[in-house]
Amino acid sequence: MNVIHLSAECYPVAKVGGLGDVVSALPKYQQLAGIYASVVMPYYDRKFVQENEFDVILESEFVMAGITLPFQVLKEKTDKLGFALHLIKIPGLLDRPEIYSYPDETEQFVAFQLAFLEWLTYFSIRPDVIHCHDHHTGLVPFLIKHSTRYNQFADIPTVLTIHNAQYQGWIGWEKFNYLPDVEPDKTGLLEWNDCINPLATAVKNCWAYTAVSPTYLKELTWNSNGLEPLFQAEQGKGLGIINGIDTEVWNPETDPMIRVNFSVETVATQKKENKKLITEEFGLKADKPLIAFIGRLVGEKGADLLPKAITEILTAYKDQVNILILGSGEHHIEDELSGLKDTFSGQYSVFIGYNEALSHRIYAGADFLVMPSRVEPCGLNQLYSLRYGTIPIVRSTGGLKDTVIDHSQPDGYGICFLNADVEDIYSAFYRAIELYQNTERVNLLRKRMMQLDYSWHQSASQYIELYNSLKK
Ligand code: ADP
Ligand code: GLC
């Protein structure tokens, strides 16, 4: 079995969020499960690429919008990530530092997909499965079936994993000429609501799609940013597979990014040490509960609700609780969260930006991690928290619903709430402050959650079963 993962992100090469984590861990664990899995992603001018050695394995060209574009395929020499990593380099489009947000993002990702398909024409042995992740790779399942140049590969099964259906990669029809010639009666398969919609295209044309949690799979049929009727129609080929975590990278016993390593046996004492250090770093109080938020500061994550919820709880429980935020995103949310620093100095702090090492220190040092998400297809933060003995406070939606059980339930360990609103977040904060007073219970919950198994082993096998079911 030979599967190629196509993705815009893969940690540590390039990561903005959970997509990057998944596309580095899933192939690694699939390799461990005995199949050949590799990753193909765009070339980015970033640290990992600069610091590692690559072989150029192909130089060729393809045509986009009537223009011939040269490209290279590079392969990392040592498979150090646990799988073969390939980068596609296209001067001016796929050789820049950022992953997203260029004005020519459409050109960037269409070109990535066309170069990949062109590369496929050079393969001596065809892959058994092409596994596409999110809309950036969503045209491949269509082009491989219905473009006259690449439909020679129509019998290769394609799988789409939907990490987030909020983003769909919409392309105006005026850019239809970016695509190679397609069978004229099939152009409707590209369309959703008057534009080319790469995510919808992928759902229509893939052999099977997965959502990153069983609950999210269901939610897509009634909450998927306009694609609800499509998911209702296509649900027969959908499957919910919960994400795992890379337990080598996210292991409090060995994590080189945290200052005091700990295990389930030593969590009660050693976590306190990590908390002491992180509270010192941010001028907070080590003897009070520490609630953290890590993530993209966007509406999807409920981040816009935080400034008010934080203001209310820190006013009502002055000096009784600390809150620490790490994130970046919409500027007005960044500004509001930064603005609270002076008002609540000594019990609140915020780091605006992306900082991988700091995120590890916070998972290790915080008592609680809040995720008031409006939409959360899976969520990895709560899984990292569980592993680091940090009690998750989550809105029960998507993958959060599938992975966090309220501690009032038998075998529960988290704090769950129903609505993404200030009132529910406030009540959840209150429950956290109350719970923190009971040290014995907190320690029991920490041990309980640190022993949960959210490693990739099981989910990686579920994907392999899916691939096998698609083989003719
Ligand atoms: P999403 O992919 O929707 O952003 P996930 O919960 O799946 O959400 O994954 C988010 C990942 O990104 C986690 O690994 C989290 O630790 C990381 N992350 C998010 N924001 C930051 C940040 N500002 N600094 C460091 N890591 C971050
Ligand atoms: C997305 C989702 C997140 C999920 C991640 C990895 O970015 O927002 O919930 O965990 O992808 O699948």
Coordinates of C-alpha atoms and ligand atoms in Angstrom, one line a residue:
M1 CA 0.0 0.0 0.0
N2 CA 1.4 3.3 -1.1
V3 CA -0.4 6.5 -0.1
I4 CA 0.5 10.1 -0.9
H5 CA -0.7 12.8 1.4
L6 CA -1.2 16.2 -0.4
S7 CA -1.3 19.2 2.0
A8 CA -0.5 22.9 2.4
E9 CA 0.9 22.3 5.9
C10 CA 3.1 19.7 7.6
Y11 CA 4.9 20.3 10.9
P12 CA 7.7 21.2 11.4
V13 CA 8.1 22.4 7.8
A14 CA 5.1 24.7 7.9
K15 CA 2.3 24.9 10.4
V16 CA -0.4 27.4 11.1
G17 CA -2.7 25.1 13.0
G18 CA -3.8 21.5 13.5
L19 CA -3.6 20.6 9.8
G20 CA 0.2 20.8 10.1
D21 CA 0.2 18.6 13.1
V22 CA -2.0 16.0 11.6
V23 CA -0.1 15.8 8.2
S24 CA 3.1 15.1 10.0
A25 CA 1.8 12.6 12.6
L26 CA -0.6 10.6 10.4
P27 CA 1.9 9.5 7.8
K28 CA 4.5 8.7 10.4
Y29 CA 2.1 6.4 12.3
Q30 CA 0.9 4.9 9.0
Q31 CA 4.5 4.0 8.2
L32 CA 4.8 2.4 11.7
A33 CA 1.6 0.4 10.8
G34 CA 3.4 -1.0 7.8
I35 CA 2.3 1.0 4.8
Y36 CA 4.3 3.4 2.6
A37 CA 3.0 6.9 3.3
S38 CA 4.6 10.1 2.0
V39 CA 3.8 13.8 2.0
V40 CA 3.8 16.2 -1.0
M41 CA 3.5 19.9 0.0
P42 CA 4.5 23.3 -1.4
Y43 CA 8.0 24.5 -1.0
Y44 CA 8.2 27.4 1.6
D45 CA 11.3 29.5 2.3
R46 CA 11.3 28.6 6.0
K47 CA 13.7 27.4 8.6
F48 CA 13.2 23.6 8.1
V49 CA 13.7 23.9 4.4
Q50 CA 16.8 26.1 4.8
E51 CA 18.4 23.9 7.4
N52 CA 17.8 20.5 5.8
E53 CA 19.2 18.9 2.6
F54 CA 17.1 18.0 -0.3
D55 CA 17.6 16.2 -3.6
V56 CA 16.0 17.6 -6.7
I57 CA 14.2 14.5 -8.1
L58 CA 12.4 16.1 -11.0
E59 CA 12.5 19.3 -13.1
S60 CA 9.6 19.8 -15.5
E61 CA 6.9 22.3 -16.5
F62 CA 3.2 22.6 -16.7
V63 CA 0.7 25.1 -18.2
M64 CA -1.6 27.3 -16.2
A65 CA -3.7 30.0 -17.9
G66 CA -1.8 29.5 -21.1
I67 CA 1.6 30.2 -19.4
T68 CA 4.2 27.5 -19.1
L69 CA 5.6 27.4 -15.5
P70 CA 8.7 25.5 -14.6
F71 CA 8.7 23.4 -11.4
Q72 CA 11.0 21.2 -9.3
V73 CA 10.2 18.4 -7.0
L74 CA 12.6 18.1 -4.0
K75 CA 12.9 15.2 -1.6
E76 CA 14.3 15.5 1.9
K77 CA 17.4 13.3 1.9
T78 CA 17.0 11.3 5.1
D79 CA 13.3 10.8 5.7
K80 CA 13.9 12.4 9.1
L81 CA 10.2 13.0 9.8
G82 CA 9.6 9.2 9.6
F83 CA 8.3 9.4 6.0
A84 CA 9.3 10.7 2.6
L85 CA 8.8 14.4 2.3
H86 CA 8.5 16.0 -1.1
L87 CA 8.3 19.7 -1.8
I88 CA 7.1 21.3 -5.0
K89 CA 8.9 24.5 -5.9
I90 CA 7.6 27.0 -8.4
P91 CA 9.6 30.3 -8.7
G92 CA 7.5 33.2 -7.6
L93 CA 4.6 31.1 -6.3
L94 CA 5.9 28.2 -4.2
D95 CA 9.2 29.5 -2.9
R96 CA 7.9 32.2 -0.5
P97 CA 8.0 32.3 3.4
E98 CA 4.2 32.5 4.2
I99 CA 1.8 29.6 3.9
Y100 CA -1.4 31.7 3.4
S101 CA -2.7 35.2 2.8
Y102 CA -0.9 36.1 -0.5
P103 CA -3.2 37.9 -2.9
D104 CA -2.5 35.2 -5.5
E105 CA -3.4 32.3 -3.2
T106 CA -5.6 30.9 -5.9
E107 CA -2.7 30.8 -8.4
Q108 CA -0.5 29.4 -5.6
F109 CA -2.6 26.3 -4.8
V110 CA -3.9 25.6 -8.3
A111 CA -0.3 25.6 -9.5
F112 CA 0.7 23.3 -6.6
Q113 CA -2.0 20.8 -7.7
L114 CA -1.2 21.0 -11.4
A115 CA 2.5 20.5 -10.8
F116 CA 1.7 17.5 -8.6
L117 CA -0.5 16.0 -11.4
E118 CA 2.2 16.7 -13.9
W119 CA 4.7 14.9 -11.7
L120 CA 2.4 11.9 -11.6
T121 CA 2.9 11.4 -15.3
Y122 CA 6.6 10.5 -14.5
F123 CA 5.8 7.9 -11.8
S124 CA 6.9 4.4 -12.8
I125 CA 4.6 2.8 -10.2
R126 CA 1.3 4.5 -9.4
P127 CA 0.3 5.3 -5.9
D128 CA -2.5 3.2 -4.4
V129 CA -4.3 6.2 -2.9
I130 CA -4.0 10.0 -3.1
H131 CA -5.1 11.5 0.2
C132 CA -6.0 15.2 -0.1
H133 CA -6.3 17.5 2.9
D134 CA -8.7 20.5 2.9
H135 CA -9.6 22.7 0.0
H136 CA -6.0 23.6 -1.1
T137 CA -5.8 20.1 -2.7
G138 CA -9.5 19.8 -3.5
L139 CA -9.2 20.1 -7.3
V140 CA -7.1 16.9 -7.6
P141 CA -10.0 14.4 -7.2
F142 CA -11.8 16.2 -10.0
L143 CA -8.9 16.7 -12.4
I144 CA -7.7 13.2 -12.1
K145 CA -11.1 12.0 -13.3
H146 CA -12.2 14.6 -15.8
S147 CA -9.3 16.6 -17.2
T148 CA -8.2 15.3 -20.6
R149 CA -4.5 15.4 -19.6
Y150 CA -4.8 13.7 -16.3
N151 CA -7.8 11.4 -16.5
Q152 CA -5.4 8.6 -17.3
F153 CA -5.1 8.4 -13.5
A154 CA -8.9 8.1 -12.9
D155 CA -8.6 4.7 -11.4
I156 CA -6.4 5.9 -8.5
P157 CA -8.7 6.2 -5.5
T158 CA -8.8 9.7 -3.9
V159 CA -9.6 10.4 -0.2
L160 CA -10.4 13.8 1.1
T161 CA -10.0 14.7 4.8
I162 CA -12.0 17.7 5.9
H163 CA -10.1 19.5 8.7
N164 CA -12.2 22.6 8.4
A165 CA -15.2 23.2 6.1
Q166 CA -15.4 26.9 6.9
Y167 CA -12.7 27.6 4.3
Q168 CA -13.5 26.4 0.8
G169 CA -11.0 28.1 -1.5
W170 CA -13.6 29.8 -3.7
I171 CA -12.4 30.6 -7.2
G172 CA -14.3 32.9 -9.6
W173 CA -15.3 31.4 -12.9
E174 CA -13.2 33.9 -14.7
K175 CA -10.2 31.8 -13.6
F176 CA -11.6 28.6 -15.1
N177 CA -8.8 28.9 -17.7
Y178 CA -6.3 28.2 -15.0
L179 CA -7.4 24.6 -15.2
P180 CA -6.3 22.2 -17.9
D181 CA -8.9 21.1 -20.5
V182 CA -11.7 19.3 -18.8
E183 CA -14.5 17.1 -20.2
P184 CA -17.1 19.8 -21.2
D185 CA -20.1 18.1 -19.6
K186 CA -18.3 17.8 -16.3
T187 CA -17.7 21.4 -15.4
G188 CA -20.8 21.4 -13.1
L189 CA -18.8 19.2 -10.8
L190 CA -16.6 22.2 -10.0
E191 CA -19.4 24.5 -9.0
W192 CA -21.2 25.4 -5.8
N193 CA -23.2 28.7 -5.6
D194 CA -21.9 30.3 -8.8
C195 CA -18.3 29.8 -8.3
I196 CA -15.6 27.1 -8.5
N197 CA -15.6 25.6 -5.0
P198 CA -12.5 23.4 -4.5
L199 CA -13.9 21.9 -1.2
A200 CA -17.2 21.1 -2.8
T201 CA -15.5 19.8 -5.9
A202 CA -13.4 17.4 -3.7
V203 CA -16.5 16.2 -1.8
K204 CA -18.3 15.5 -5.1
N205 CA -15.4 13.8 -6.8
C206 CA -13.4 11.9 -4.2
W207 CA -14.0 8.2 -3.6
A208 CA -14.5 8.8 0.1
Y209 CA -14.2 11.7 2.5
T210 CA -13.4 11.8 6.2
A211 CA -14.2 14.4 8.8
V212 CA -11.7 14.7 11.7
S213 CA -14.3 13.6 14.3
P214 CA -17.5 11.6 14.3
T215 CA -19.5 14.5 15.7
Y216 CA -18.1 16.9 13.1
L217 CA -19.1 14.5 10.3
K218 CA -22.7 14.9 11.5
E219 CA -22.4 18.6 12.0
L220 CA -21.3 19.1 8.4
T221 CA -24.9 18.2 7.3
W222 CA -26.3 21.2 9.1
N223 CA -23.4 23.5 9.7
S224 CA -20.8 23.7 6.9
N225 CA -20.7 27.3 5.6
G226 CA -23.2 26.7 2.8
L227 CA -22.3 23.1 1.9
E228 CA -25.0 21.5 4.0
P229 CA -27.1 20.1 1.1
L230 CA -24.0 18.7 -0.4
F231 CA -23.0 16.9 2.7
Q232 CA -26.5 15.6 3.1
A233 CA -26.4 14.2 -0.4
E234 CA -23.0 12.7 -0.1
Q235 CA -23.0 11.4 3.4
G236 CA -22.9 7.8 2.2
K237 CA -19.2 8.2 1.4
G238 CA -18.3 10.1 4.6
L239 CA -16.6 8.7 7.7
G240 CA -15.6 10.3 11.0
I241 CA -12.1 9.5 12.2
I242 CA -10.9 11.3 15.3
N243 CA -7.4 12.8 15.1
G244 CA -4.7 11.5 17.3
I245 CA -1.6 13.2 18.7
D246 CA 2.1 12.5 18.1
T247 CA 2.9 11.1 21.5
E248 CA 6.7 11.5 20.8
V249 CA 6.5 15.2 20.2
W250 CA 3.8 15.7 22.9
N251 CA 5.3 13.8 25.8
P252 CA 5.7 15.7 29.1
E253 CA 8.3 13.1 30.2
T254 CA 10.7 14.0 27.4
D255 CA 9.5 17.2 25.8
P256 CA 12.7 19.3 25.4
M257 CA 10.6 22.5 25.1
I258 CA 9.4 22.4 28.7
R259 CA 11.6 23.2 31.6
V260 CA 10.6 20.4 34.1
N261 CA 9.6 17.1 32.6
F262 CA 7.0 15.0 34.4
S263 CA 5.0 11.8 34.2
V264 CA 1.7 10.6 35.6
E265 CA 3.5 9.7 38.8
T266 CA 5.1 13.1 39.3
V267 CA 2.5 15.3 37.8
A268 CA 1.3 16.7 41.2
T269 CA 4.7 18.1 42.1
Q270 CA 6.4 18.7 38.8
K271 CA 3.5 20.5 37.1
K272 CA 3.6 22.9 39.9
E273 CA 7.3 23.7 39.0
N274 CA 6.2 24.4 35.4
K275 CA 3.4 26.6 36.6
K276 CA 5.8 28.5 38.9
L277 CA 8.1 29.2 35.9
I278 CA 5.3 30.3 33.5
T279 CA 3.6 32.5 36.1
E280 CA 7.0 34.1 36.8
E281 CA 7.5 34.6 33.1
F282 CA 4.2 36.5 32.7
G283 CA 4.0 38.2 36.2
L284 CA 1.1 36.1 37.4
K285 CA 0.3 34.4 40.7
A286 CA 1.6 30.9 41.2
D287 CA -0.7 30.1 44.0
K288 CA -3.9 30.8 42.1
P289 CA -5.5 28.7 39.3
L290 CA -4.1 29.4 35.9
I291 CA -6.5 29.2 32.9
A292 CA -4.9 29.5 29.5
F293 CA -6.1 29.9 25.9
I294 CA -3.9 28.9 23.0
G295 CA -5.1 29.3 19.4
R296 CA -6.2 31.4 16.5
L297 CA -8.0 34.5 17.6
V298 CA -11.0 34.1 15.3
G299 CA -14.7 33.8 15.7
E300 CA -14.7 30.1 14.9
K301 CA -12.7 29.6 18.1
G302 CA -15.0 31.8 20.1
A303 CA -12.0 34.1 20.8
D304 CA -14.2 37.3 20.3
L305 CA -16.1 36.2 23.5
L306 CA -12.9 36.1 25.6
P307 CA -12.4 39.8 26.4
K308 CA -15.8 40.2 28.0
A309 CA -15.8 36.8 29.8
I310 CA -12.3 37.5 31.1
T311 CA -13.2 41.0 32.2
E312 CA -16.2 39.7 34.1
I313 CA -14.4 36.8 35.9
L314 CA -11.4 38.8 36.8
T315 CA -13.6 41.6 38.2
A316 CA -15.7 39.2 40.2
Y317 CA -12.8 37.1 41.4
K318 CA -10.1 39.7 41.7
D319 CA -6.7 38.1 42.5
Q320 CA -8.3 34.7 42.8
V321 CA -7.5 33.4 39.3
N322 CA -5.0 34.0 36.5
I323 CA -5.6 34.0 32.8
L324 CA -3.0 33.7 30.1
I325 CA -3.6 34.0 26.3
L326 CA -1.3 32.9 23.4
G327 CA -2.6 33.6 20.0
S328 CA -2.9 35.7 16.9
G329 CA -5.6 36.4 14.4
E330 CA -8.2 39.1 13.9
H331 CA -6.7 42.5 14.8
H332 CA -9.7 43.8 16.8
I333 CA -9.6 40.7 19.1
E334 CA -5.8 41.0 19.4
D335 CA -6.2 44.6 20.4
E336 CA -9.0 44.0 22.9
L337 CA -7.1 41.2 24.6
S338 CA -3.9 43.2 24.7
G339 CA -5.9 46.1 26.1
L340 CA -6.9 44.1 29.2
K341 CA -3.3 43.8 30.3
D342 CA -3.1 47.1 32.2
T343 CA -6.5 46.7 33.8
F344 CA -5.7 43.3 35.2
S345 CA -2.0 43.4 35.6
G346 CA -0.7 40.6 37.9
Q347 CA -3.6 38.3 37.1
Y348 CA -3.8 38.4 33.3
S349 CA -1.3 38.4 30.4
V350 CA -1.2 37.8 26.7
F351 CA 1.3 37.0 24.0
I352 CA 0.2 38.0 20.6
G353 CA 2.0 35.9 18.0
Y354 CA 2.8 32.3 17.1
N355 CA 5.3 30.6 19.4
E356 CA 5.5 26.8 19.4
A357 CA 7.9 26.5 22.4
L358 CA 5.8 28.8 24.5
S359 CA 2.7 26.8 23.7
H360 CA 4.4 23.7 25.2
R361 CA 5.4 25.6 28.3
I362 CA 1.8 26.8 28.7
Y363 CA 0.3 23.3 28.2
A364 CA 2.8 22.1 30.9
G365 CA 2.3 24.9 33.4
A366 CA -1.4 25.8 33.1
D367 CA -4.1 24.2 35.4
F368 CA -6.9 24.6 32.8
L369 CA -7.1 25.3 29.1
V370 CA -10.3 27.0 27.7
M371 CA -11.7 26.3 24.2
P372 CA -15.0 28.2 23.7
S373 CA -15.1 27.2 20.0
R374 CA -18.2 27.8 17.9
V375 CA -16.8 25.3 15.4
E376 CA -14.2 22.7 16.3
P377 CA -13.8 19.9 13.8
C378 CA -11.5 18.0 16.1
G379 CA -9.3 20.3 18.1
L380 CA -5.8 19.2 19.1
N381 CA -5.2 21.6 22.0
Q382 CA -7.5 19.7 24.3
L383 CA -5.7 16.5 23.4
Y384 CA -2.3 18.1 24.2
S385 CA -3.8 19.4 27.5
L386 CA -5.0 16.0 28.5
R387 CA -1.5 14.6 28.0
Y388 CA 0.0 17.4 30.1
G389 CA -2.5 17.1 32.9
T390 CA -4.2 20.4 32.1
I391 CA -7.9 20.2 32.6
P392 CA -9.8 21.2 29.4
I393 CA -12.7 23.6 29.6
V394 CA -14.6 23.1 26.4
R395 CA -17.7 24.0 24.6
S396 CA -19.2 20.6 23.6
T397 CA -19.1 20.8 19.9
G398 CA -17.4 18.7 17.1
G399 CA -14.3 16.9 18.3
L400 CA -14.4 18.6 21.7
K401 CA -17.7 16.7 22.3
D402 CA -16.1 13.4 21.3
T403 CA -12.9 13.8 23.4
V404 CA -13.8 15.6 26.7
I405 CA -16.2 14.2 29.3
D406 CA -17.3 16.5 32.1
H407 CA -15.8 15.6 35.4
S408 CA -19.3 15.3 37.0
Q409 CA -19.8 12.2 34.8
P410 CA -18.4 8.8 35.7
D411 CA -14.7 8.7 34.5
G412 CA -15.0 12.3 33.4
Y413 CA -12.1 14.8 33.6
G414 CA -13.0 18.1 32.0
I415 CA -15.3 21.0 32.3
C416 CA -17.9 21.1 29.5
F417 CA -20.5 23.8 28.6
L418 CA -23.1 24.1 25.9
N419 CA -23.3 27.5 24.4
A420 CA -20.6 29.7 22.9
D421 CA -21.5 32.7 24.9
V422 CA -20.1 34.9 27.7
E423 CA -22.5 33.5 30.3
D424 CA -21.5 29.9 29.7
I425 CA -17.8 30.7 29.6
Y426 CA -18.1 32.6 32.9
S427 CA -19.9 29.7 34.6
A428 CA -17.2 27.3 33.3
F429 CA -14.5 29.6 34.7
Y430 CA -16.4 29.6 38.0
R431 CA -16.5 25.8 38.0
A432 CA -12.8 25.8 37.4
I433 CA -12.0 28.1 40.3
E434 CA -14.2 26.0 42.6
L435 CA -12.6 22.7 41.4
Y436 CA -9.1 24.1 42.0
Q437 CA -9.8 24.4 45.7
N438 CA -10.0 20.6 45.9
T439 CA -6.4 19.6 45.3
E440 CA -7.0 15.9 45.8
R441 CA -9.7 15.9 43.1
V442 CA -7.6 17.9 40.7
N443 CA -4.7 15.5 41.1
L444 CA -7.0 12.6 40.5
L445 CA -8.4 14.1 37.3
R446 CA -4.9 15.0 36.1
K447 CA -3.8 11.4 36.5
R448 CA -7.0 10.1 34.9
M449 CA -6.6 12.2 31.8
M450 CA -2.9 11.7 31.4
Q451 CA -3.6 8.0 31.1
L452 CA -6.0 8.3 28.2
D453 CA -4.8 7.1 24.9
Y454 CA -5.2 9.6 22.1
S455 CA -2.2 8.4 20.2
W456 CA -2.5 8.0 16.4
H457 CA -2.2 4.2 16.4
Q458 CA -5.9 3.5 16.3
S459 CA -6.9 6.3 13.9
A460 CA -4.0 5.6 11.5
S461 CA -5.3 2.1 11.2
Q462 CA -8.8 3.3 10.6
Y463 CA -7.5 5.3 7.6
I464 CA -5.7 2.2 6.3
E465 CA -8.9 0.2 6.6
L466 CA -10.6 2.9 4.5
Y467 CA -7.9 2.8 1.8
N468 CA -8.2 -1.0 1.7
S469 CA -11.9 -0.8 1.2
L470 CA -11.4 1.4 -1.9
K471 CA -9.0 -0.9 -3.6
K472 CA -10.6 -2.8 -6.5
Ligands
ADP1 P1 -6.8 24.8 14.4 O1 -6.1 23.9 13.5 O2 -8.2 25.0 14.1 O3 -6.1 26.1 14.6 P2 -6.2 22.8 16.4 O4 -6.7 22.7 17.9 O5 -6.5 21.6 15.6 O6 -6.9 24.1 15.8 O7 -4.7 23.0 16.4 C1 -4.0 24.1 16.7 C2 -2.5 23.9 16.8 O8 -1.9 25.1 16.6 C3 -2.1 23.3 18.1 O9 -0.9 22.6 17.9 C4 -1.8 24.6 18.9 O10 -0.9 24.3 20.0 C5 -1.2 25.4 17.8 N1 -1.3 26.9 18.0 C6 -2.3 27.7 17.7 N2 -2.0 29.0 17.9 C7 -0.7 29.0 18.4 C8 0.1 30.0 18.7 N3 -0.2 31.3 18.7 N4 1.4 29.7 19.1 C9 1.8 28.4 19.1 N5 1.0 27.4 18.8 C10 -0.3 27.6 18.4
GLC2 C1 -8.6 22.3 11.6 C2 -9.7 22.3 12.7 C3 -9.3 21.7 14.0 C4 -8.6 20.3 13.7 C5 -7.5 20.5 12.8 C6 -6.7 19.2 12.4 O1 -7.8 23.3 11.5 O2 -10.1 23.7 12.9 O3 -10.4 21.5 14.8 O4 -8.1 19.8 14.9 O5 -7.9 21.1 11.6 O6 -7.5 18.3 11.9

